[in-house]
Amino acid sequence: MMQRALFGRGAWLAQQAAVALDGPLGSRSAPLLLRLDRPVSTVSIPPPACMLRPLEAPLRYLFGPGPSNVPPRVLAAGGRPIIGHLHAEMYEIMDDIKKGINYAFQTENNMTIAMSGSGHAAMECAVFNTVEPGESVLVAINGIWGERVAEIAERMGAKVHRMVKTPGGHFTNKEINDAVEKHKPVLFFLTHGESSAGLCHPLDGIGDICRKHNCLFLVDSVASLGAAPIFMDKQNIDILYTGSQKALNAPPGTAPVSFNDRACHKMFNRKTKPVSYLFDMTHLSNYWGCDGKPARIYHHTGPVSGFFALRESLAILAERGLEESWRKHKEVASYLYRGLEDLGLKLFISDKDMRLPSVTTIAIPEGYDWKELLAYMMKHHQIEMTGGLGPSIGMVMRIGLMGYNCEKSNADMALNALADALKTCKKSKV
């Protein structure tokens, strides 16, 4: 009835306007009629043309350091209908995720969650909650991730001490022990899988050093989890975090992190509040049901679809088994190494035992523009590989075969693309 009434009034107005055109006011009424002729808009910014076109995204082979291609099963999980982030079913899914993370980390910690954000979110959460302004922090830097942690700690007021090696270098336990003795940090940071250089750093014995000096041991396993062995409890790692988008094969946007009892004691006996409300573990531990309280109170709206995908990726890892996943990554990486050497390329990490199975680094071939090689493979093969990152820029090219992409057939694709690029791209005469 309302629509018909409106349309009827509109027709009557149009009729009256037509009559007016024949009268003496016709010429003066023309602007008014034009305004009546079209709907009145209250917006001054028109819809952008791009938003009126369908979304398009190319199919690419993501053979870089991450993100990696996501298996159909995980994509399907992420596409399931949304449920409320505080529904009982969502809490059950979050509980499943905690158990899956504990398996992947090899820990029995209660304080295990997944951050709403990338690996950087877990990185900041770990530092913000365990360090207070003015406290000493020791950071091992042999690539970009140590640099990032050092900056994060400095920004929140910590006294940061740096142990620095060139990309690909590693720290001996004696060097670490001496630095911990000297600087007496409350937190020592080390990257397990330094993806900017392709190094998998040894961890045995470092946790013992930290315990001897009453220092928390924080480890970044974003690029290594699922691809290289790591044992949080056995190796006395106090805080461990990773990202969803590498060997776990979920989309970017969630970041598992776990704190043991030593870390929790430091974290929940602070004199000051953490600098971030979003990353405050007092609230996050309740949201994830880790604080023993009967009710979970709203803190933030978690990425529901991202948690669906993360749960599915952890399920795939559990079904395959950690040991099989480690074996597969090592096998495919070794196959790739042989192919790269057959092309005359030099592996950046000379010690085979310290190479990161998920991300292989090669020295930039002499005489070539590495950017041109990468652009050629993207254009002609739809394959992403990357150059260095942070301090390794201009030193290496990086090839990532992890999780779903960890197959010899993908190694062959990468090698064929490299061979074609080396043959086609111009080599400098200098």
Short mmCIF file of C-alpha atoms in Angstrom, two decimals:
data_model
loop_
_atom_site.label_atom_id
_atom_site.label_comp_id
_atom_site.label_asym_id
_atom_site.label_seq_id
_atom_site.Cartn_x
_atom_site.Cartn_y
_atom_site.Cartn_z
CA MET A 1 0.00 0.00 0.00
CA MET A 2 2.79 2.42 0.98
CA GLN A 3 4.70 1.79 -2.28
CA ARG A 4 1.55 2.29 -4.40
CA ALA A 5 0.77 5.54 -2.55
CA LEU A 6 4.27 6.84 -3.18
CA PHE A 7 4.21 5.86 -6.84
CA GLY A 8 0.73 7.48 -7.19
CA ARG A 9 1.97 10.73 -5.68
CA GLY A 10 5.00 10.64 -7.96
CA ALA A 11 2.75 10.25 -11.02
CA TRP A 12 0.54 13.14 -9.86
CA LEU A 13 3.61 15.39 -9.45
CA ALA A 14 4.79 14.48 -12.92
CA GLN A 15 1.37 15.28 -14.36
CA GLN A 16 1.32 18.68 -12.65
CA ALA A 17 4.80 19.39 -13.95
CA ALA A 18 3.73 18.62 -17.50
CA VAL A 19 0.80 21.06 -17.19
CA ALA A 20 3.11 23.72 -15.80
CA LEU A 21 5.35 23.47 -18.85
CA ASP A 22 2.54 24.86 -21.00
CA GLY A 23 2.08 27.86 -18.72
CA PRO A 24 4.05 31.08 -18.26
CA LEU A 25 6.10 29.58 -15.43
CA GLY A 26 7.38 26.78 -17.63
CA SER A 27 10.78 28.22 -18.37
CA ARG A 28 11.39 29.15 -14.74
CA SER A 29 10.24 25.68 -13.58
CA ALA A 30 12.69 23.73 -15.76
CA PRO A 31 15.51 23.50 -13.12
CA LEU A 32 12.99 22.34 -10.52
CA LEU A 33 11.70 19.67 -12.88
CA LEU A 34 15.21 18.41 -13.48
CA ARG A 35 15.64 18.01 -9.74
CA LEU A 36 12.31 16.18 -9.47
CA ASP A 37 13.35 13.94 -12.33
CA ARG A 38 16.22 12.26 -10.45
CA PRO A 39 16.60 10.87 -6.88
CA VAL A 40 18.24 13.25 -4.46
CA SER A 41 21.68 12.02 -3.24
CA THR A 42 23.20 13.04 0.07
CA VAL A 43 26.70 11.74 -0.77
CA SER A 44 29.36 13.75 -2.57
CA ILE A 45 31.82 10.90 -3.14
CA PRO A 46 30.61 8.45 -5.82
CA PRO A 47 31.09 4.67 -5.57
CA PRO A 48 34.60 3.78 -6.81
CA ALA A 49 34.57 2.03 -10.17
CA CYS A 50 36.76 -0.79 -8.85
CA MET A 51 34.12 -1.70 -6.28
CA LEU A 52 31.58 -2.22 -9.04
CA ARG A 53 33.68 -4.96 -10.60
CA PRO A 54 33.95 -8.58 -9.35
CA LEU A 55 36.95 -9.52 -7.21
CA GLU A 56 39.77 -11.02 -9.23
CA ALA A 57 42.85 -12.78 -7.84
CA PRO A 58 45.34 -14.70 -9.99
CA LEU A 59 46.40 -18.28 -9.39
CA ARG A 60 50.01 -18.20 -8.23
CA TYR A 61 52.46 -20.83 -7.06
CA LEU A 62 53.68 -19.40 -3.76
CA PHE A 63 57.20 -20.81 -3.59
CA GLY A 64 58.54 -17.98 -1.45
CA PRO A 65 59.00 -17.74 2.33
CA GLY A 66 55.25 -17.45 2.97
CA PRO A 67 52.38 -17.35 2.80
CA SER A 68 52.17 -20.71 1.09
CA ASN A 69 49.34 -22.11 -0.97
CA VAL A 70 46.42 -23.26 1.15
CA PRO A 71 44.97 -26.77 0.64
CA PRO A 72 41.32 -27.00 -0.48
CA ARG A 73 40.33 -28.59 2.83
CA VAL A 74 41.54 -25.55 4.78
CA LEU A 75 39.94 -23.14 2.30
CA ALA A 76 36.65 -25.00 2.71
CA ALA A 77 36.89 -24.79 6.50
CA GLY A 78 37.46 -21.05 6.33
CA GLY A 79 34.40 -20.72 4.10
CA ARG A 80 31.98 -22.31 6.53
CA PRO A 81 29.08 -20.21 7.85
CA ILE A 82 30.06 -17.72 10.54
CA ILE A 83 29.04 -18.34 14.13
CA GLY A 84 29.27 -15.92 17.04
CA HIS A 85 32.71 -15.47 18.56
CA LEU A 86 31.22 -16.04 22.04
CA HIS A 87 29.05 -19.04 21.15
CA ALA A 88 29.60 -22.31 23.00
CA GLU A 89 30.49 -23.99 19.69
CA MET A 90 33.18 -21.36 19.10
CA TYR A 91 34.66 -22.01 22.53
CA GLU A 92 34.81 -25.71 21.67
CA ILE A 93 36.66 -24.91 18.43
CA MET A 94 39.07 -22.67 20.36
CA ASP A 95 39.69 -25.48 22.84
CA ASP A 96 40.46 -27.79 19.90
CA ILE A 97 42.91 -25.21 18.57
CA LYS A 98 44.71 -25.04 21.93
CA LYS A 99 45.14 -28.83 21.93
CA GLY A 100 46.37 -28.76 18.34
CA ILE A 101 48.91 -26.05 19.15
CA ASN A 102 50.17 -27.97 22.17
CA TYR A 103 50.73 -31.01 19.97
CA ALA A 104 52.57 -28.95 17.34
CA PHE A 105 54.67 -27.24 20.04
CA GLN A 106 55.14 -30.47 22.02
CA THR A 107 54.06 -28.90 25.28
CA GLU A 108 51.57 -29.52 28.08
CA ASN A 109 51.20 -25.80 28.83
CA ASN A 110 47.80 -24.56 29.90
CA MET A 111 48.47 -20.97 28.75
CA THR A 112 48.24 -21.64 25.02
CA ILE A 113 46.25 -19.42 22.64
CA ALA A 114 46.11 -18.19 19.04
CA MET A 115 46.50 -14.46 18.55
CA SER A 116 44.14 -12.54 16.31
CA GLY A 117 46.83 -11.31 13.95
CA SER A 118 49.98 -12.39 12.13
CA GLY A 119 53.19 -13.67 13.71
CA HIS A 120 54.06 -10.11 14.66
CA ALA A 121 51.02 -10.08 16.96
CA ALA A 122 52.39 -13.07 18.87
CA MET A 123 55.85 -11.51 18.88
CA GLU A 124 54.54 -8.30 20.45
CA CYS A 125 52.28 -10.20 22.85
CA ALA A 126 55.25 -12.18 24.17
CA VAL A 127 57.41 -9.10 24.74
CA PHE A 128 54.67 -6.76 25.99
CA ASN A 129 53.47 -9.22 28.65
CA THR A 130 56.78 -10.45 30.05
CA VAL A 131 58.90 -7.29 29.97
CA GLU A 132 58.39 -4.03 31.87
CA PRO A 133 59.94 -0.64 31.11
CA GLY A 134 63.54 -0.44 32.26
CA GLU A 135 64.13 -4.20 32.33
CA SER A 136 67.01 -5.80 30.46
CA VAL A 137 66.32 -7.81 27.28
CA LEU A 138 68.91 -9.74 25.28
CA VAL A 139 68.23 -10.32 21.57
CA ALA A 140 70.16 -12.59 19.21
CA ILE A 141 70.18 -10.98 15.76
CA ASN A 142 71.25 -12.93 12.69
CA GLY A 143 68.46 -11.76 10.39
CA ILE A 144 65.39 -9.56 10.38
CA TRP A 145 63.36 -11.17 13.18
CA GLY A 146 65.85 -10.38 15.90
CA GLU A 147 65.93 -6.82 14.61
CA ARG A 148 62.15 -6.61 14.91
CA VAL A 149 62.07 -7.92 18.49
CA ALA A 150 64.81 -5.51 19.52
CA GLU A 151 62.83 -2.58 18.16
CA ILE A 152 59.59 -3.75 19.78
CA ALA A 153 61.31 -4.07 23.16
CA GLU A 154 62.93 -0.66 22.83
CA ARG A 155 59.61 0.96 21.91
CA MET A 156 58.05 -0.24 25.15
CA GLY A 157 60.96 1.02 27.22
CA ALA A 158 63.19 -2.01 27.76
CA LYS A 159 66.97 -1.83 27.90
CA VAL A 160 67.89 -3.87 24.84
CA HIS A 161 71.23 -5.60 24.40
CA ARG A 162 72.05 -7.06 20.99
CA MET A 163 74.14 -10.06 19.98
CA VAL A 164 74.70 -9.57 16.26
CA LYS A 165 75.95 -11.88 13.50
CA THR A 166 75.72 -11.52 9.75
CA PRO A 167 72.78 -13.29 8.08
CA GLY A 168 73.32 -17.04 8.22
CA GLY A 169 75.53 -16.88 11.31
CA HIS A 170 74.66 -18.77 14.48
CA PHE A 171 75.42 -18.33 18.17
CA THR A 172 77.25 -20.89 20.29
CA ASN A 173 75.91 -21.79 23.70
CA LYS A 174 79.05 -20.29 25.24
CA GLU A 175 78.43 -16.96 23.50
CA ILE A 176 74.85 -16.98 24.73
CA ASN A 177 75.85 -17.93 28.28
CA ASP A 178 78.47 -15.17 28.43
CA ALA A 179 75.99 -12.56 27.15
CA VAL A 180 73.29 -13.64 29.60
CA GLU A 181 75.78 -13.49 32.48
CA LYS A 182 76.90 -10.02 31.40
CA HIS A 183 73.54 -8.33 30.75
CA LYS A 184 71.33 -10.24 33.22
CA PRO A 185 68.21 -10.02 31.02
CA VAL A 186 64.70 -10.97 32.08
CA LEU A 187 64.16 -12.25 28.52
CA PHE A 188 66.41 -13.77 25.86
CA PHE A 189 65.12 -13.98 22.27
CA LEU A 190 66.28 -16.34 19.52
CA THR A 191 64.82 -17.21 16.11
CA HIS A 192 64.59 -20.94 15.44
CA GLY A 193 63.78 -20.60 11.73
CA GLU A 194 65.41 -17.41 10.43
CA SER A 195 63.62 -17.22 7.09
CA SER A 196 65.48 -14.12 5.91
CA ALA A 197 68.68 -16.18 5.76
CA GLY A 198 67.41 -19.78 5.58
CA LEU A 199 68.98 -20.83 8.89
CA CYS A 200 67.55 -23.32 11.40
CA HIS A 201 69.26 -22.47 14.69
CA PRO A 202 70.17 -25.19 17.23
CA LEU A 203 68.19 -24.90 20.48
CA ASP A 204 69.49 -27.65 22.77
CA GLY A 205 70.98 -26.38 26.01
CA ILE A 206 69.92 -22.74 25.62
CA GLY A 207 66.84 -23.14 27.79
CA ASP A 208 69.05 -24.60 30.53
CA ILE A 209 71.31 -21.54 30.34
CA CYS A 210 68.32 -19.23 30.71
CA ARG A 211 66.97 -21.15 33.71
CA LYS A 212 70.35 -21.05 35.41
CA HIS A 213 70.30 -17.24 35.17
CA ASN A 214 66.56 -16.78 35.91
CA CYS A 215 65.90 -15.52 32.39
CA LEU A 216 62.93 -16.38 30.16
CA PHE A 217 63.69 -18.03 26.80
CA LEU A 218 61.55 -16.70 23.92
CA VAL A 219 61.69 -18.51 20.56
CA ASP A 220 60.28 -17.55 17.14
CA SER A 221 59.24 -20.63 15.14
CA VAL A 222 57.11 -18.90 12.49
CA ALA A 223 59.08 -20.35 9.56
CA SER A 224 60.09 -23.64 11.16
CA LEU A 225 57.06 -25.10 12.95
CA GLY A 226 55.93 -28.27 11.26
CA ALA A 227 59.02 -28.34 9.06
CA ALA A 228 61.83 -28.80 11.60
CA PRO A 229 61.84 -30.54 15.00
CA ILE A 230 61.17 -28.37 18.04
CA PHE A 231 60.22 -29.52 21.55
CA MET A 232 58.99 -26.72 23.79
CA ASP A 233 58.94 -28.65 27.07
CA LYS A 234 62.01 -30.83 26.53
CA GLN A 235 64.10 -27.87 25.34
CA ASN A 236 62.97 -25.66 28.23
CA ILE A 237 61.49 -22.97 25.99
CA ASP A 238 59.45 -20.58 28.14
CA ILE A 239 57.57 -18.81 25.36
CA LEU A 240 57.09 -20.11 21.83
CA TYR A 241 55.13 -18.62 18.96
CA THR A 242 54.50 -19.23 15.28
CA GLY A 243 52.33 -18.05 12.40
CA SER A 244 49.49 -19.72 10.54
CA GLN A 245 50.60 -19.06 6.98
CA LYS A 246 53.74 -21.12 6.47
CA ALA A 247 54.10 -24.87 7.06
CA LEU A 248 50.76 -24.89 8.90
CA ASN A 249 49.13 -23.86 5.59
CA ALA A 250 46.34 -21.71 6.95
CA PRO A 251 45.67 -18.21 5.61
CA PRO A 252 47.62 -15.39 7.28
CA GLY A 253 45.97 -13.81 10.30
CA THR A 254 46.30 -16.13 13.31
CA ALA A 255 49.38 -16.76 15.43
CA PRO A 256 49.73 -19.55 18.01
CA VAL A 257 51.66 -18.71 21.18
CA SER A 258 52.27 -20.60 24.42
CA PHE A 259 53.61 -19.58 27.84
CA ASN A 260 54.87 -22.03 30.46
CA ASP A 261 54.51 -21.59 34.22
CA ARG A 262 57.75 -19.61 34.56
CA ALA A 263 56.55 -17.15 31.92
CA CYS A 264 53.10 -16.94 33.52
CA HIS A 265 54.60 -16.13 36.92
CA LYS A 266 56.52 -13.21 35.42
CA MET A 267 53.57 -12.16 33.27
CA PHE A 268 50.92 -12.10 35.99
CA ASN A 269 53.06 -10.50 38.71
CA ARG A 270 53.84 -7.25 36.94
CA LYS A 271 54.12 -3.84 38.60
CA THR A 272 52.72 -2.12 35.49
CA LYS A 273 50.08 -3.00 32.94
CA PRO A 274 51.23 -4.18 29.50
CA VAL A 275 51.44 -1.34 26.99
CA SER A 276 48.80 -2.97 24.76
CA TYR A 277 45.21 -3.62 25.83
CA LEU A 278 44.56 -5.87 22.83
CA PHE A 279 47.57 -8.06 23.64
CA ASP A 280 47.12 -8.10 27.44
CA MET A 281 47.27 -11.76 28.48
CA THR A 282 45.16 -11.04 31.56
CA HIS A 283 42.24 -10.60 29.17
CA LEU A 284 43.34 -13.02 26.44
CA SER A 285 43.82 -15.86 28.92
CA ASN A 286 40.17 -15.48 29.93
CA TYR A 287 38.97 -15.22 26.31
CA TRP A 288 40.72 -18.51 25.56
CA GLY A 289 39.58 -20.23 28.76
CA CYS A 290 43.06 -20.52 30.24
CA ASP A 291 42.55 -18.66 33.54
CA GLY A 292 40.33 -21.21 35.28
CA LYS A 293 37.38 -18.82 35.58
CA PRO A 294 33.89 -20.23 34.86
CA ALA A 295 32.89 -17.50 32.39
CA ARG A 296 34.67 -16.06 29.39
CA ILE A 297 34.21 -12.30 29.17
CA TYR A 298 34.19 -10.34 25.91
CA HIS A 299 37.58 -8.86 25.07
CA HIS A 300 37.63 -8.54 21.28
CA THR A 301 35.97 -10.16 18.28
CA GLY A 302 38.26 -12.92 17.12
CA PRO A 303 38.66 -13.85 13.44
CA VAL A 304 36.08 -16.64 13.38
CA SER A 305 36.81 -17.81 9.82
CA GLY A 306 40.54 -17.63 10.53
CA PHE A 307 40.09 -19.86 13.57
CA PHE A 308 38.09 -22.34 11.49
CA ALA A 309 40.98 -22.52 9.00
CA LEU A 310 43.63 -22.75 11.73
CA ARG A 311 41.79 -25.62 13.41
CA GLU A 312 41.66 -27.52 10.12
CA SER A 313 45.35 -26.95 9.41
CA LEU A 314 46.25 -28.24 12.88
CA ALA A 315 44.01 -31.26 12.26
CA ILE A 316 45.89 -32.04 9.05
CA LEU A 317 49.20 -31.83 10.93
CA ALA A 318 47.86 -34.13 13.65
CA GLU A 319 46.62 -36.66 11.09
CA ARG A 320 49.93 -36.68 9.23
CA GLY A 321 52.01 -36.65 12.41
CA LEU A 322 54.83 -34.30 13.33
CA GLU A 323 57.60 -36.78 12.61
CA GLU A 324 56.25 -37.51 9.14
CA SER A 325 55.93 -33.78 8.46
CA TRP A 326 59.52 -33.19 9.54
CA ARG A 327 60.71 -36.12 7.42
CA LYS A 328 58.84 -34.92 4.33
CA HIS A 329 60.21 -31.38 4.57
CA LYS A 330 63.76 -32.67 4.97
CA GLU A 331 63.39 -35.05 2.02
CA VAL A 332 61.98 -32.45 -0.37
CA ALA A 333 64.53 -29.86 0.76
CA SER A 334 67.38 -32.28 0.05
CA TYR A 335 65.92 -32.97 -3.39
CA LEU A 336 65.77 -29.22 -4.05
CA TYR A 337 69.38 -28.75 -2.88
CA ARG A 338 70.65 -31.28 -5.43
CA GLY A 339 68.69 -29.63 -8.22
CA LEU A 340 69.98 -26.17 -7.35
CA GLU A 341 73.57 -27.39 -7.28
CA ASP A 342 73.03 -29.08 -10.66
CA LEU A 343 72.08 -25.64 -12.02
CA GLY A 344 75.40 -24.31 -10.74
CA LEU A 345 73.79 -22.31 -7.93
CA LYS A 346 75.39 -21.93 -4.50
CA LEU A 347 73.44 -22.66 -1.34
CA PHE A 348 73.79 -19.77 1.11
CA ILE A 349 73.95 -21.89 4.28
CA SER A 350 76.96 -24.15 3.84
CA ASP A 351 76.27 -26.42 6.84
CA LYS A 352 73.56 -28.87 5.77
CA ASP A 353 72.48 -29.46 9.36
CA MET A 354 71.66 -25.78 9.84
CA ARG A 355 69.58 -25.26 6.72
CA LEU A 356 65.93 -24.40 7.28
CA PRO A 357 63.94 -27.14 5.48
CA SER A 358 61.00 -24.88 4.70
CA VAL A 359 62.93 -21.93 3.20
CA THR A 360 66.04 -22.50 1.09
CA THR A 361 68.39 -19.63 0.36
CA ILE A 362 70.77 -19.41 -2.58
CA ALA A 363 73.49 -16.86 -3.14
CA ILE A 364 72.51 -14.47 -5.92
CA PRO A 365 74.02 -15.86 -9.14
CA GLU A 366 77.01 -13.82 -10.19
CA GLY A 367 76.32 -11.33 -12.94
CA TYR A 368 72.52 -11.47 -12.69
CA ASP A 369 70.00 -8.91 -11.49
CA TRP A 370 68.07 -10.90 -8.88
CA LYS A 371 65.00 -8.68 -9.26
CA GLU A 372 64.91 -9.42 -12.98
CA LEU A 373 65.10 -13.18 -12.33
CA LEU A 374 62.24 -13.04 -9.85
CA ALA A 375 60.09 -10.86 -12.12
CA TYR A 376 60.68 -13.21 -15.06
CA MET A 377 59.55 -16.28 -13.09
CA MET A 378 56.46 -14.46 -11.87
CA LYS A 379 55.51 -13.27 -15.34
CA HIS A 380 56.24 -16.42 -17.33
CA HIS A 381 55.71 -19.19 -14.75
CA GLN A 382 53.30 -17.63 -12.24
CA ILE A 383 55.81 -18.62 -9.54
CA GLU A 384 56.69 -16.45 -6.58
CA MET A 385 60.19 -16.62 -5.18
CA THR A 386 61.70 -13.72 -3.27
CA GLY A 387 64.91 -11.91 -2.55
CA GLY A 388 66.36 -11.33 0.89
CA LEU A 389 64.69 -9.48 3.73
CA GLY A 390 66.20 -6.92 6.07
CA PRO A 391 69.95 -7.48 6.37
CA SER A 392 69.93 -10.27 3.74
CA ILE A 393 68.61 -8.05 0.92
CA GLY A 394 71.01 -8.24 -2.01
CA MET A 395 72.63 -11.38 -0.61
CA VAL A 396 70.14 -14.18 -1.28
CA MET A 397 67.15 -15.45 -3.20
CA ARG A 398 64.63 -17.51 -1.22
CA ILE A 399 62.64 -20.58 -2.24
CA GLY A 400 59.95 -21.89 0.11
CA LEU A 401 58.41 -25.36 -0.19
CA MET A 402 56.38 -25.91 2.96
CA GLY A 403 53.27 -27.73 4.08
CA TYR A 404 50.91 -28.24 1.13
CA ASN A 405 53.64 -27.07 -1.27
CA CYS A 406 56.20 -29.50 0.10
CA GLU A 407 56.32 -31.88 -2.88
CA LYS A 408 59.09 -32.96 -5.26
CA SER A 409 56.86 -32.01 -8.18
CA ASN A 410 56.82 -28.42 -6.90
CA ALA A 411 60.60 -28.52 -6.48
CA ASP A 412 60.82 -29.53 -10.15
CA MET A 413 58.57 -26.60 -11.13
CA ALA A 414 60.79 -24.21 -9.16
CA LEU A 415 63.96 -25.62 -10.69
CA ASN A 416 62.57 -25.44 -14.24
CA ALA A 417 61.53 -21.83 -13.71
CA LEU A 418 64.98 -20.95 -12.36
CA ALA A 419 66.70 -22.69 -15.27
CA ASP A 420 64.53 -20.78 -17.75
CA ALA A 421 65.20 -17.47 -16.01
CA LEU A 422 68.96 -18.06 -15.91
CA LYS A 423 68.92 -18.93 -19.61
CA THR A 424 66.72 -16.02 -20.71
CA CYS A 425 67.66 -13.10 -18.48
CA LYS A 426 70.67 -11.09 -19.55
CA LYS A 427 73.85 -11.63 -17.63
CA SER A 428 75.88 -8.52 -16.87
CA LYS A 429 79.15 -8.18 -18.73
CA VAL A 430 80.74 -6.29 -15.84
#
